[in-house]
XYZ file of C-alpha atoms in Angstrom:
724
model
C -28.182 8.786 -34.275
C -30.632 10.989 -32.324
C -30.471 11.214 -28.526
C -32.709 8.824 -26.645
C -33.743 8.393 -23.009
C -33.821 5.010 -21.297
C -35.136 4.484 -17.771
C -34.277 1.142 -16.198
C -33.197 -0.706 -13.049
C -29.592 -1.831 -12.875
C -29.434 -5.614 -12.526
C -25.689 -6.294 -12.641
C -22.363 -4.782 -13.663
C -20.309 -7.000 -15.968
C -17.293 -4.699 -16.339
C -16.133 -1.406 -14.841
C -12.846 0.441 -15.326
C -11.725 2.219 -12.186
C -9.463 4.544 -14.165
C -11.881 5.708 -16.888
C -15.272 4.976 -15.339
C -16.292 3.028 -18.452
C -18.909 0.484 -17.425
C -20.763 -2.354 -19.106
C -23.999 -3.246 -17.314
C -27.254 -5.117 -17.752
C -30.502 -3.293 -16.946
C -34.181 -4.210 -16.678
C -36.484 -1.806 -18.520
C -39.543 -3.242 -16.753
C -41.252 -4.215 -19.981
C -41.630 -7.849 -18.932
C -40.348 -11.027 -20.457
C -37.206 -11.020 -18.337
C -35.064 -9.637 -21.155
C -32.169 -7.457 -20.039
C -30.612 -4.625 -22.048
C -26.873 -3.949 -22.238
C -25.806 -0.368 -21.486
C -22.270 1.032 -21.802
C -20.709 4.302 -20.676
C -19.574 6.170 -17.563
C -21.731 4.686 -14.811
C -19.366 4.463 -11.833
C -21.304 4.754 -8.613
C -24.528 3.115 -9.727
C -25.364 0.049 -7.673
C -27.500 -2.987 -8.585
C -31.106 -2.279 -7.638
C -30.853 1.428 -8.416
C -33.211 2.942 -11.003
C -31.516 5.368 -13.394
C -32.624 7.605 -16.242
C -29.958 7.482 -18.967
C -29.547 9.865 -21.883
C -27.656 8.538 -24.883
C -28.190 6.611 -28.112
C -28.829 3.118 -29.347
C -26.033 1.345 -31.173
C -24.848 -2.080 -32.215
C -21.630 -3.849 -31.220
C -20.257 -6.337 -33.791
C -19.700 -8.971 -31.079
C -22.241 -8.179 -28.360
C -25.154 -6.878 -30.417
C -27.610 -4.102 -29.587
C -26.693 -1.812 -26.705
C -27.447 1.613 -25.268
C -24.500 4.050 -25.163
C -24.845 6.336 -22.115
C -23.761 9.988 -22.244
C -25.007 10.858 -18.759
C -27.490 9.628 -16.188
C -29.491 10.639 -13.140
C -30.821 8.484 -10.327
C -34.591 8.005 -10.147
C -36.482 6.787 -7.122
C -38.480 3.651 -8.026
C -42.276 3.884 -8.071
C -43.398 0.242 -7.758
C -43.553 -1.937 -4.662
C -41.076 -4.396 -6.174
C -38.787 -1.574 -7.304
C -38.778 0.049 -3.859
C -38.102 -3.312 -2.184
C -35.172 -3.971 -4.549
C -33.834 -0.413 -4.181
C -33.857 -0.449 -0.390
C -32.426 -3.976 -0.230
C -29.576 -3.290 -2.671
C -27.123 -2.129 0.003
C -27.319 1.441 -1.227
C -28.553 2.739 2.134
C -26.285 1.775 5.006
C -28.159 -0.219 7.628
C -30.844 -1.608 5.304
C -30.477 -5.073 3.810
C -32.946 -7.276 1.934
C -34.717 -8.573 5.068
C -35.261 -5.144 6.621
C -36.192 -3.668 3.222
C -38.929 -6.282 2.918
C -40.298 -5.423 6.384
C -40.280 -1.656 5.642
C -42.055 -2.070 2.302
C -44.543 -4.541 3.766
C -45.437 -1.971 6.437
C -45.480 1.265 4.398
C -46.063 0.040 0.843
C -45.590 2.699 -1.857
C -45.054 5.354 0.846
C -41.853 3.692 2.129
C -39.397 6.097 0.473
C -41.540 9.121 1.359
C -41.534 8.051 5.019
C -37.723 7.670 5.086
C -37.350 11.051 3.381
C -39.849 13.142 5.351
C -40.843 11.211 8.496
C -37.955 8.853 9.362
C -39.116 8.726 13.001
C -42.057 6.606 11.763
C -39.633 3.771 10.902
C -39.968 2.716 14.544
C -43.413 1.390 13.555
C -41.685 -1.414 11.629
C -41.478 -4.622 13.703
C -38.084 -5.231 15.349
C -36.756 -1.807 14.293
C -35.654 0.207 17.339
C -34.947 3.948 17.747
C -31.155 3.544 17.480
C -31.344 1.755 14.121
C -33.988 4.235 12.954
C -31.645 7.170 13.570
C -28.777 5.430 11.763
C -30.953 4.787 8.694
C -32.183 8.400 8.641
C -28.602 9.694 8.860
C -27.440 7.309 6.125
C -30.305 8.456 3.853
C -29.372 12.125 4.337
C -25.693 11.425 3.745
C -26.503 9.483 0.590
C -28.579 12.432 -0.710
C -25.742 14.889 0.020
C -23.165 12.630 -1.617
C -25.411 12.308 -4.675
C -25.495 16.106 -4.957
C -21.694 16.250 -4.901
C -21.554 13.352 -7.378
C -23.863 15.155 -9.815
C -21.650 18.233 -9.619
C -18.469 16.186 -10.202
C -19.938 13.912 -12.840
C -19.131 16.348 -15.621
C -15.397 16.216 -14.857
C -15.140 12.440 -14.569
C -14.587 12.120 -10.812
C -15.472 8.647 -9.547
C -18.089 7.912 -6.909
C -15.563 6.844 -4.291
C -13.781 10.192 -4.593
C -17.079 12.071 -4.360
C -17.760 10.197 -1.112
C -14.310 11.136 0.203
C -14.761 14.795 -0.780
C -18.089 14.874 1.049
C -16.642 13.234 4.165
C -13.751 15.720 4.187
C -15.740 18.935 3.666
C -19.388 17.997 4.388
C -21.695 20.901 3.408
C -18.742 22.950 2.134
C -17.857 20.307 -0.493
C -19.130 22.089 -3.579
C -17.768 25.496 -2.439
C -14.277 24.043 -1.897
C -14.332 22.255 -5.242
C -15.364 25.452 -7.031
C -13.053 27.891 -5.269
C -10.014 25.896 -4.087
C -9.863 22.743 -6.219
C -6.140 22.204 -5.615
C -6.839 21.750 -1.889
C -8.329 18.395 -2.834
C -4.912 17.032 -3.823
C -3.566 17.629 -0.320
C -6.689 16.919 1.726
C -8.338 13.951 0.025
C -6.520 10.660 -0.486
C -6.975 9.374 -4.017
C -7.143 12.852 -5.578
C -3.796 13.858 -6.977
C -2.811 17.008 -8.800
C -3.990 15.731 -12.178
C -7.554 15.077 -11.000
C -7.610 18.414 -9.160
C -6.279 20.091 -12.309
C -9.142 18.682 -14.411
C -11.638 19.961 -11.836
C -9.877 23.355 -11.672
C -10.103 23.762 -15.429
C -13.797 22.894 -15.341
C -14.498 25.553 -12.678
C -12.513 28.218 -14.515
C -9.095 28.377 -12.805
C -6.654 29.886 -15.396
C -3.908 27.678 -16.850
C -1.193 30.090 -15.653
C -2.717 30.806 -12.242
C -0.087 30.981 -9.457
C -2.454 28.749 -7.453
C -2.099 26.105 -10.171
C 1.675 26.472 -10.575
C 2.380 26.236 -6.825
C 0.154 23.174 -6.549
C 2.000 21.720 -9.563
C 5.400 22.269 -7.912
C 4.249 20.502 -4.753
C 2.768 17.714 -6.868
C 6.096 17.297 -8.696
C 7.891 16.931 -5.364
C 5.202 14.558 -4.107
C 5.646 12.381 -7.210
C 9.381 12.319 -6.516
C 8.837 11.138 -2.926
C 6.573 8.428 -4.349
C 9.569 7.317 -6.430
C 11.769 7.264 -3.310
C 13.449 10.693 -3.473
C 13.509 12.887 -0.367
C 14.149 16.039 -2.436
C 14.732 17.169 -6.006
C 17.630 19.314 -7.217
C 16.181 22.751 -7.917
C 16.954 22.703 -11.651
C 15.361 19.279 -12.067
C 12.269 20.384 -10.133
C 11.833 23.433 -12.370
C 12.336 21.413 -15.563
C 9.896 18.692 -14.423
C 7.288 21.254 -13.361
C 7.516 23.099 -16.703
C 6.957 19.809 -18.518
C 4.003 18.808 -16.337
C 2.330 22.232 -16.206
C 3.144 23.383 -19.760
C 3.838 26.940 -18.598
C 6.761 29.352 -18.913
C 9.884 28.542 -16.850
C 10.011 32.108 -15.526
C 6.554 31.715 -13.995
C 7.624 28.436 -12.345
C 10.773 30.064 -10.917
C 8.757 32.993 -9.521
C 6.126 30.702 -7.983
C 8.840 28.478 -6.457
C 10.372 31.527 -4.768
C 6.953 32.480 -3.380
C 6.386 28.917 -2.202
C 9.722 28.982 -0.331
C 8.786 32.329 1.297
C 5.403 30.905 2.312
C 7.188 27.840 3.788
C 5.257 25.573 1.451
C 8.594 23.933 0.534
C 12.158 24.081 1.884
C 15.147 25.101 -0.269
C 18.583 24.146 1.089
C 21.990 24.548 -0.521
C 23.971 21.336 -0.081
C 27.752 21.139 0.592
C 28.374 20.484 -3.121
C 26.704 23.799 -3.946
C 23.553 22.227 -5.398
C 20.206 23.594 -4.206
C 17.808 20.906 -2.976
C 14.048 21.499 -2.658
C 12.047 19.435 -0.155
C 8.451 19.083 0.862
C 8.409 20.321 4.461
C 7.722 16.961 6.244
C 10.624 15.243 4.462
C 13.118 17.998 5.266
C 12.090 18.000 8.915
C 12.318 14.205 9.094
C 15.770 14.018 7.472
C 17.249 16.723 9.716
C 15.593 15.155 12.773
C 16.721 11.594 11.970
C 20.338 12.619 11.442
C 20.316 14.622 14.684
C 18.720 11.780 16.655
C 21.241 9.185 15.413
C 24.187 11.460 16.202
C 22.816 12.182 19.698
C 22.449 8.460 20.397
C 25.986 7.805 19.185
C 27.554 10.588 21.248
C 25.662 10.382 24.530
C 27.527 9.466 27.709
C 24.439 7.743 29.069
C 24.629 3.923 29.099
C 21.727 1.532 29.722
C 23.790 -1.661 29.393
C 26.888 -0.927 31.512
C 27.353 -4.644 32.208
C 28.920 -5.053 28.753
C 31.679 -2.468 29.286
C 33.888 -5.119 30.858
C 32.968 -8.595 29.688
C 35.015 -11.740 29.263
C 33.875 -12.273 25.673
C 35.414 -15.730 25.338
C 33.429 -16.841 28.359
C 30.281 -15.104 27.030
C 30.557 -16.811 23.647
C 31.212 -20.125 25.386
C 28.074 -19.629 27.479
C 26.037 -19.380 24.273
C 26.944 -23.015 23.596
C 27.293 -22.601 19.834
C 30.237 -21.370 17.818
C 30.094 -17.973 16.139
C 32.477 -17.165 13.322
C 34.721 -14.110 13.727
C 32.450 -11.565 12.010
C 29.451 -12.772 13.991
C 31.395 -12.306 17.237
C 32.343 -8.790 16.118
C 28.670 -8.013 15.457
C 27.656 -9.267 18.918
C 30.295 -7.113 20.609
C 29.313 -4.086 18.519
C 25.601 -4.350 19.296
C 26.184 -4.697 23.031
C 28.901 -2.056 23.443
C 28.057 0.669 20.876
C 24.930 2.826 21.057
C 24.037 2.478 17.357
C 25.186 -0.358 15.091
C 24.223 -2.057 11.833
C 24.340 -5.769 10.957
C 24.037 -6.528 7.255
C 24.612 -9.485 4.937
C 22.888 -11.792 2.482
C 20.873 -14.985 3.047
C 22.593 -17.949 4.683
C 25.310 -15.769 6.263
C 24.109 -16.089 9.842
C 22.313 -12.804 10.518
C 19.475 -14.608 12.286
C 21.732 -16.656 14.558
C 23.777 -13.544 15.369
C 20.646 -11.611 16.362
C 19.481 -14.508 18.545
C 22.885 -14.546 20.284
C 22.754 -10.778 20.908
C 19.274 -11.034 22.419
C 20.223 -14.028 24.622
C 23.275 -12.248 26.067
C 21.339 -9.017 26.660
C 18.504 -10.835 28.431
C 21.039 -12.766 30.525
C 22.254 -9.406 31.845
C 18.648 -8.423 32.619
C 18.471 -5.864 29.819
C 15.032 -4.837 28.548
C 15.041 -5.901 24.908
C 12.507 -4.555 22.393
C 12.213 -6.222 18.979
C 10.531 -4.669 15.943
C 10.220 -4.954 12.180
C 8.431 -2.885 9.522
C 5.879 -5.593 8.590
C 3.704 -8.065 10.458
C 5.287 -11.071 8.751
C 8.818 -9.889 9.550
C 7.852 -9.249 13.179
C 6.410 -12.778 13.496
C 9.590 -14.245 12.046
C 11.739 -12.233 14.473
C 9.629 -13.435 17.416
C 9.966 -17.082 16.310
C 13.719 -16.641 15.889
C 14.411 -15.107 19.298
C 11.617 -16.509 21.439
C 10.687 -12.960 22.486
C 7.760 -10.756 21.542
C 8.317 -8.681 18.399
C 5.992 -6.003 17.046
C 5.681 -3.926 13.938
C 7.293 -0.519 14.269
C 3.954 1.279 14.086
C 2.481 -0.927 16.845
C 5.598 -0.445 18.932
C 5.283 3.352 18.668
C 1.476 3.207 19.074
C 0.824 5.494 16.159
C -2.411 7.462 16.557
C -4.882 8.921 14.037
C -3.007 11.594 12.110
C 0.273 9.683 12.366
C 1.638 11.027 15.660
C 3.333 8.452 17.875
C 2.528 7.806 21.526
C 6.290 7.378 22.066
C 8.708 10.137 21.080
C 11.584 12.169 22.500
C 9.462 13.347 25.442
C 8.146 9.854 26.169
C 10.803 7.380 25.011
C 10.452 3.620 24.794
C 11.230 1.651 27.934
C 14.134 -0.318 26.475
C 17.840 -0.952 26.936
C 18.300 -2.562 23.513
C 16.096 -2.024 20.433
C 16.593 -4.447 17.529
C 14.963 -3.618 14.175
C 14.955 -6.382 11.558
C 14.423 -5.879 7.784
C 15.828 -2.370 8.177
C 16.195 -1.951 4.399
C 12.418 -1.389 4.456
C 12.588 1.573 6.823
C 11.666 4.732 4.954
C 12.682 8.185 6.125
C 9.418 9.127 7.891
C 9.058 5.863 9.827
C 12.762 5.701 10.729
C 12.562 9.234 12.108
C 9.561 8.377 14.299
C 11.351 5.284 15.596
C 14.751 6.788 16.379
C 13.146 9.818 18.019
C 11.518 7.432 20.529
C 14.819 5.849 21.645
C 16.168 7.224 24.902
C 19.806 8.318 25.354
C 21.873 5.324 26.452
C 19.576 2.784 24.797
C 21.334 0.655 22.168
C 19.886 0.511 18.640
C 20.733 -2.349 16.287
C 19.550 -2.165 12.669
C 19.550 -5.519 10.867
C 18.991 -5.840 7.135
C 20.269 -6.734 3.692
C 21.515 -3.538 2.064
C 21.654 -5.225 -1.354
C 17.873 -5.575 -1.468
C 15.614 -2.944 -2.990
C 15.334 0.232 -0.927
C 12.138 1.077 0.967
C 8.825 1.646 -0.803
C 8.615 5.050 0.884
C 11.066 7.901 0.380
C 14.685 7.543 1.478
C 17.487 4.982 1.596
C 17.961 4.927 5.337
C 19.974 1.707 5.680
C 22.246 2.561 2.734
C 22.800 6.118 4.000
C 23.653 4.873 7.498
C 26.197 2.486 5.895
C 27.750 5.194 3.679
C 31.600 5.373 3.722
C 31.714 8.570 5.828
C 28.977 7.502 8.239
C 29.966 7.466 11.944
C 27.662 4.475 12.566
C 29.706 1.257 13.011
C 28.637 -1.858 11.106
C 29.483 -5.489 10.394
C 28.807 -7.173 7.059
C 28.508 -10.968 7.187
C 29.778 -12.652 4.004
C 30.515 -16.268 4.969
C 27.820 -18.647 3.660
C 27.348 -21.522 6.089
C 27.496 -25.113 4.856
C 23.827 -25.865 5.514
C 22.804 -22.767 3.527
C 25.123 -23.771 0.675
C 22.896 -26.802 0.113
C 19.957 -24.508 -0.678
C 19.471 -23.593 -4.324
C 17.558 -20.491 -3.200
C 20.519 -19.213 -1.146
C 23.104 -20.245 -3.745
C 21.274 -18.479 -6.557
C 20.574 -15.372 -4.487
C 24.326 -14.915 -4.024
C 25.010 -15.740 -7.682
C 22.535 -13.083 -8.795
C 23.944 -10.553 -6.326
C 27.443 -11.078 -7.725
C 26.271 -10.761 -11.345
C 26.154 -14.476 -12.230
C 23.287 -16.230 -13.981
C 21.315 -18.458 -11.575
C 21.554 -22.241 -11.812
C 18.194 -23.447 -13.124
C 18.763 -27.175 -13.614
C 19.387 -30.051 -11.232
C 18.224 -28.235 -8.071
C 15.327 -29.476 -5.902
C 14.150 -25.974 -4.896
C 14.869 -23.644 -7.836
C 13.215 -24.013 -11.254
C 12.776 -22.179 -14.561
C 9.803 -22.658 -16.887
C 11.066 -20.944 -20.042
C 8.776 -18.994 -22.385
C 9.229 -15.698 -24.221
C 5.712 -14.301 -24.685
C 4.227 -12.303 -21.778
C 0.701 -13.689 -22.236
C 2.064 -17.215 -22.398
C 4.083 -16.531 -19.223
C 0.926 -15.289 -17.471
C -1.026 -18.441 -18.367
C 1.888 -20.656 -17.339
C 2.211 -18.766 -14.025
C -1.424 -19.528 -13.179
C -0.922 -23.200 -14.040
C 2.253 -23.376 -11.908
C 0.564 -21.700 -8.914
C -2.830 -23.395 -9.049
C -1.862 -26.899 -10.212
C 1.797 -27.852 -10.495
C 3.158 -26.601 -7.157
C 0.253 -27.970 -5.047
C 0.494 -31.305 -6.853
C 4.287 -31.711 -6.540
C 5.042 -29.997 -3.221
C 1.700 -30.046 -1.395
C 1.719 -26.269 -0.846
C -1.500 -24.257 -0.522
C -1.630 -21.907 -3.543
C -3.312 -19.120 -1.557
C -1.374 -19.166 1.713
C 2.005 -20.682 0.807
C 2.660 -19.385 -2.726
C 3.279 -15.755 -3.670
C 3.609 -14.433 -7.219
C 6.097 -11.542 -7.457
C 6.377 -9.476 -10.637
C 8.738 -6.704 -11.765
C 5.862 -4.378 -12.624
C 2.134 -3.792 -12.233
C 1.131 -3.310 -15.873
C 1.191 -5.722 -18.776
C -0.045 -9.266 -19.377
C 2.465 -10.701 -16.886
C 2.135 -7.752 -14.481
C 0.533 -7.867 -11.048
C -2.722 -6.215 -12.187
C -3.592 -8.712 -14.940
C -2.282 -11.712 -12.989
C -4.472 -10.884 -9.996
C -7.564 -11.103 -12.191
C -6.737 -14.553 -13.593
C -5.352 -15.896 -10.309
C -8.513 -14.801 -8.481
C -10.627 -16.570 -11.113
C -8.612 -19.729 -10.526
C -8.170 -19.637 -6.737
C -11.241 -17.751 -5.453
C -13.860 -18.070 -8.193
C -17.352 -16.627 -8.028
C -19.981 -18.940 -6.617
C -23.525 -18.874 -5.270
C -22.282 -19.103 -1.686
C -19.240 -16.809 -2.044
C -20.090 -13.249 -0.892
C -18.590 -10.542 -3.099
C -18.571 -6.773 -3.612
C -17.694 -4.999 -6.855
C -15.695 -1.797 -6.595
C -14.683 -0.037 -9.788
C -12.929 -2.587 -11.932
C -12.365 -5.103 -9.128
C -14.478 -7.679 -7.341
C -13.707 -8.508 -3.714
C -14.744 -11.923 -2.448
C -14.541 -13.650 0.924
C -11.255 -15.563 0.825
C -9.430 -13.024 -1.348
C -5.790 -12.260 -0.545
C -5.455 -8.450 -0.405
C -2.947 -5.742 0.472
C -3.263 -2.165 1.714
C -1.905 0.438 -0.741
C -1.683 3.542 1.447
C -0.708 4.485 4.979
C -3.962 5.006 6.876
C -3.344 6.042 10.469
C -7.077 6.021 11.235
C -7.602 2.293 10.690
C -6.975 -0.519 13.125
C -5.447 -0.128 16.557
C -2.359 1.781 15.384
C -2.914 2.398 11.690
C -2.766 0.125 8.659
C 0.233 0.627 6.439
C 1.140 0.425 2.788
C 2.056 -3.201 2.130
C 0.032 -4.762 4.971
C -1.314 -8.124 3.775
C -4.578 -9.752 4.726
C -7.493 -11.981 3.743
C -11.095 -10.869 3.222
C -13.104 -12.652 5.921
C -16.473 -10.927 5.664
C -18.658 -8.762 3.419
C -21.639 -7.090 5.116
C -24.103 -5.595 2.595
C -26.293 -4.094 5.323
C -23.533 -2.216 7.155
C -21.656 -1.708 3.868
C -18.299 -2.962 5.053
C -15.642 -5.485 4.128
C -13.632 -7.100 6.942
C -9.983 -8.008 6.407
C -7.895 -10.167 8.737
C -4.395 -8.708 8.463
C -1.082 -10.526 8.782
C -0.868 -8.982 12.272
C -3.999 -11.000 13.219
C -6.129 -7.854 13.438
C -9.635 -7.541 11.973
C -9.940 -4.257 10.071
C -13.192 -2.959 8.570
C -13.375 -1.048 5.282
C -16.486 0.836 4.200
C -17.476 0.043 0.629
C -16.353 3.543 -0.409
C -12.872 2.826 1.001
C -12.158 -0.252 -1.094
C -9.769 1.682 -3.331
C -7.333 1.394 -0.399
C -7.134 -2.346 -1.100
C -5.867 -4.315 -4.041
C -5.638 -8.036 -4.623
C -2.390 -9.685 -3.567
C -2.331 -13.061 -5.302
C 0.355 -11.328 -7.362
C 2.234 -8.241 -6.237
C 5.185 -6.219 -7.421
C 8.555 -7.188 -6.008
C 8.790 -3.754 -4.368
C 5.643 -4.469 -2.348
C 6.992 -7.825 -1.109
C 9.825 -6.338 0.947
C 10.061 -7.576 4.512
C 7.895 -10.615 3.835
C 8.893 -14.252 3.443
C 6.856 -16.975 1.772
C 7.372 -20.752 1.552
C 7.304 -20.447 -2.248
C 7.815 -17.546 -4.654
C 6.849 -17.623 -8.338
C 8.471 -14.908 -10.466
C 7.156 -14.221 -13.986
C 9.966 -12.344 -15.736
C 9.697 -11.338 -19.410
C 11.278 -8.832 -21.767
C 8.076 -6.743 -21.592
C 9.421 -5.484 -18.227
C 12.837 -4.655 -19.771
C 13.274 -1.203 -18.226
C 12.520 -2.554 -14.727
C 14.929 -5.480 -14.858
C 17.756 -4.881 -12.390
C 19.935 -7.073 -10.231
C 18.610 -5.922 -6.848
C 15.035 -6.426 -8.088
C 15.589 -10.101 -8.957
C 17.774 -10.595 -5.850
C 15.015 -9.196 -3.605
C 12.403 -11.465 -5.212
C 14.515 -14.607 -4.796
C 15.374 -13.809 -1.157
C 11.647 -13.623 -0.282
C 11.420 -17.436 -0.622
C 12.058 -19.786 2.312
C 11.874 -23.105 0.453
C 11.139 -22.816 -3.251
C 11.611 -20.420 -6.204
C 10.021 -20.861 -9.635
C 10.982 -18.499 -12.451
C 8.553 -18.318 -15.367
C 9.638 -16.552 -18.520
C 12.570 -15.439 -20.628
C 16.218 -16.436 -20.213
C 17.091 -13.179 -21.965
C 15.095 -11.167 -19.395
C 16.795 -12.992 -16.509
C 20.190 -12.233 -18.074
C 19.263 -8.551 -18.404
C 18.267 -8.391 -14.729
C 21.488 -10.083 -13.585
C 23.686 -7.767 -15.684
C 21.997 -4.455 -14.795
C 23.412 -3.068 -11.570
C 20.807 -0.353 -10.997
C 19.563 3.076 -11.912
C 21.641 5.000 -9.368
C 20.966 6.487 -5.963
C 17.874 8.259 -4.795
C 18.035 11.944 -3.941
C 18.704 11.790 -0.195
C 21.015 13.709 2.095
C 20.918 11.674 5.304
C 24.423 10.384 4.575
C 25.665 13.966 4.131
C 24.061 15.091 7.391
C 25.508 12.127 9.303
C 29.026 12.787 7.996
C 29.012 16.422 9.147
C 30.591 16.705 12.585
């Protein structure tokens, strides 16, 4: 069918895919009658109220009828009073909402847009509009124009609006020059642009397929992907093989470019004691070497900040506590208070919490300065409740600043005699290095965690490496399950799963299985269990007390699809519920959300991957969404930053580490077969304080219980610690 042109005002977006940009929208052609036309195509970035000129063709969908298929579009400034009022009030221009838009159009009429464009100082003529607000609107208008220019340039290579905004904010007027000449810089400089997006842009601007610039960027991307999977390095041969597969170039070219990259200090190549060459991204090599050195220095120092425990009558000390500790717990107390670095590990119900409380009580009794920390806000709150002392997240404790540097480090150590870190299995290499570097010689460090849980989301296996057979760090593993804990089905089944036994799913008051084989059926049943059955039977709030944990993100019973249906059930759209669409997601006031990247520039001391919160406000005028985090901090997100958030009604088990919930619902089906491992299911079950509900396949549960794991990550902290 021949090309056609359609000019219309966007009324609403009914669907938008964040990944592909494919959008289904309803537009008003202005021909009267109130009839809206359906348009489909790549329209990411267009906002309701905006007038666009679309080039494409008319077609017919068998289910939805006549529609306009868009090939490309350009924005058009509206020409009618009503159009201008709608355009300005749409939230497109930061600082102008519907009320102010109405006042501007009432005052200037059809000249309103011309005034903002050419004489913004005249905006002060509008009643109740002062000079400060006038300047902000003028700046926002100019920024929007510049971003549009970058968007038009990137439109041909499928880059989304949010990324165009980020590119502009990173490079300002140099944006288009950088994109044309150094497209691979984007992957390192702009969050949300990885190598693959940069590679598409590079091809479009004429960078050759076998360019050394491309191959070096591809090698760094391959290593970055590996750190995203938890590895601190890749063996050289594996790196080369992976890069050849990703880049589709000759192995000889990859080898030559890797050598150049090593010479340029873009990566670090180190031959390990076993003769294997390991290749690191520079920050991860520095952190691993630094962390090992810091731990060994703490262990070996002669300095001592708790000398009172060198000669203690331990029987009298334990008697003073007024509660009996079993033998291993007593050993852990002695270790924490007499050795500079120690680890306490063990499963649920084995007394880790009571042991930590005893350690803190004895230290405080001897006037020691005790500092308590955990990787997440929820874990820190739990530690504070347990001990009766303030506990902070690690990043708040270190007062991380924009850029990620810490206020406390080797030159300015923490004022502490004893530092206790709970949920230490969550500590990744980079955060652990920042923490240990800030501990002064003579200060005691106690790491507390369950080594059988999943390793950290970030790169490394710090707790496991510190507990390695040749590690010089002393540890105690608690194994005795106390009688009270034995009465809990959650605790009993956690230990059964950890020892390779199928969980008991009948006759328990706090552990249930709703069997079904089909993933879509499991998803529907999960929603029913969360929204209806649990609140009705146990009186739990489905939004605040119940957390759905899934093995994977994709699929009908994955976190992505479940978040959509759970949001529809728990936080539905309504006339009085503010919302903001971003890509394929809609954010509403009341939504449970989670941060999906480390952003050191947000909040008081950064907002970190895995931080949970609730949307408490959506401001169309100032174009921001406010989230109240689980650390009781209000954090603002500009509309263009909403790809840093995802819904958290359901989340992957990996993302739940360090958090506890009254109730956990776990959809587990054979569609997640490759992900099903013992430590995955064990971690999910141990996130629950009171109640676990499994939804899904007995066969899938059996697979998870039987499968020990996919092997160790590529780390060398254990090797570095064992070298004397």
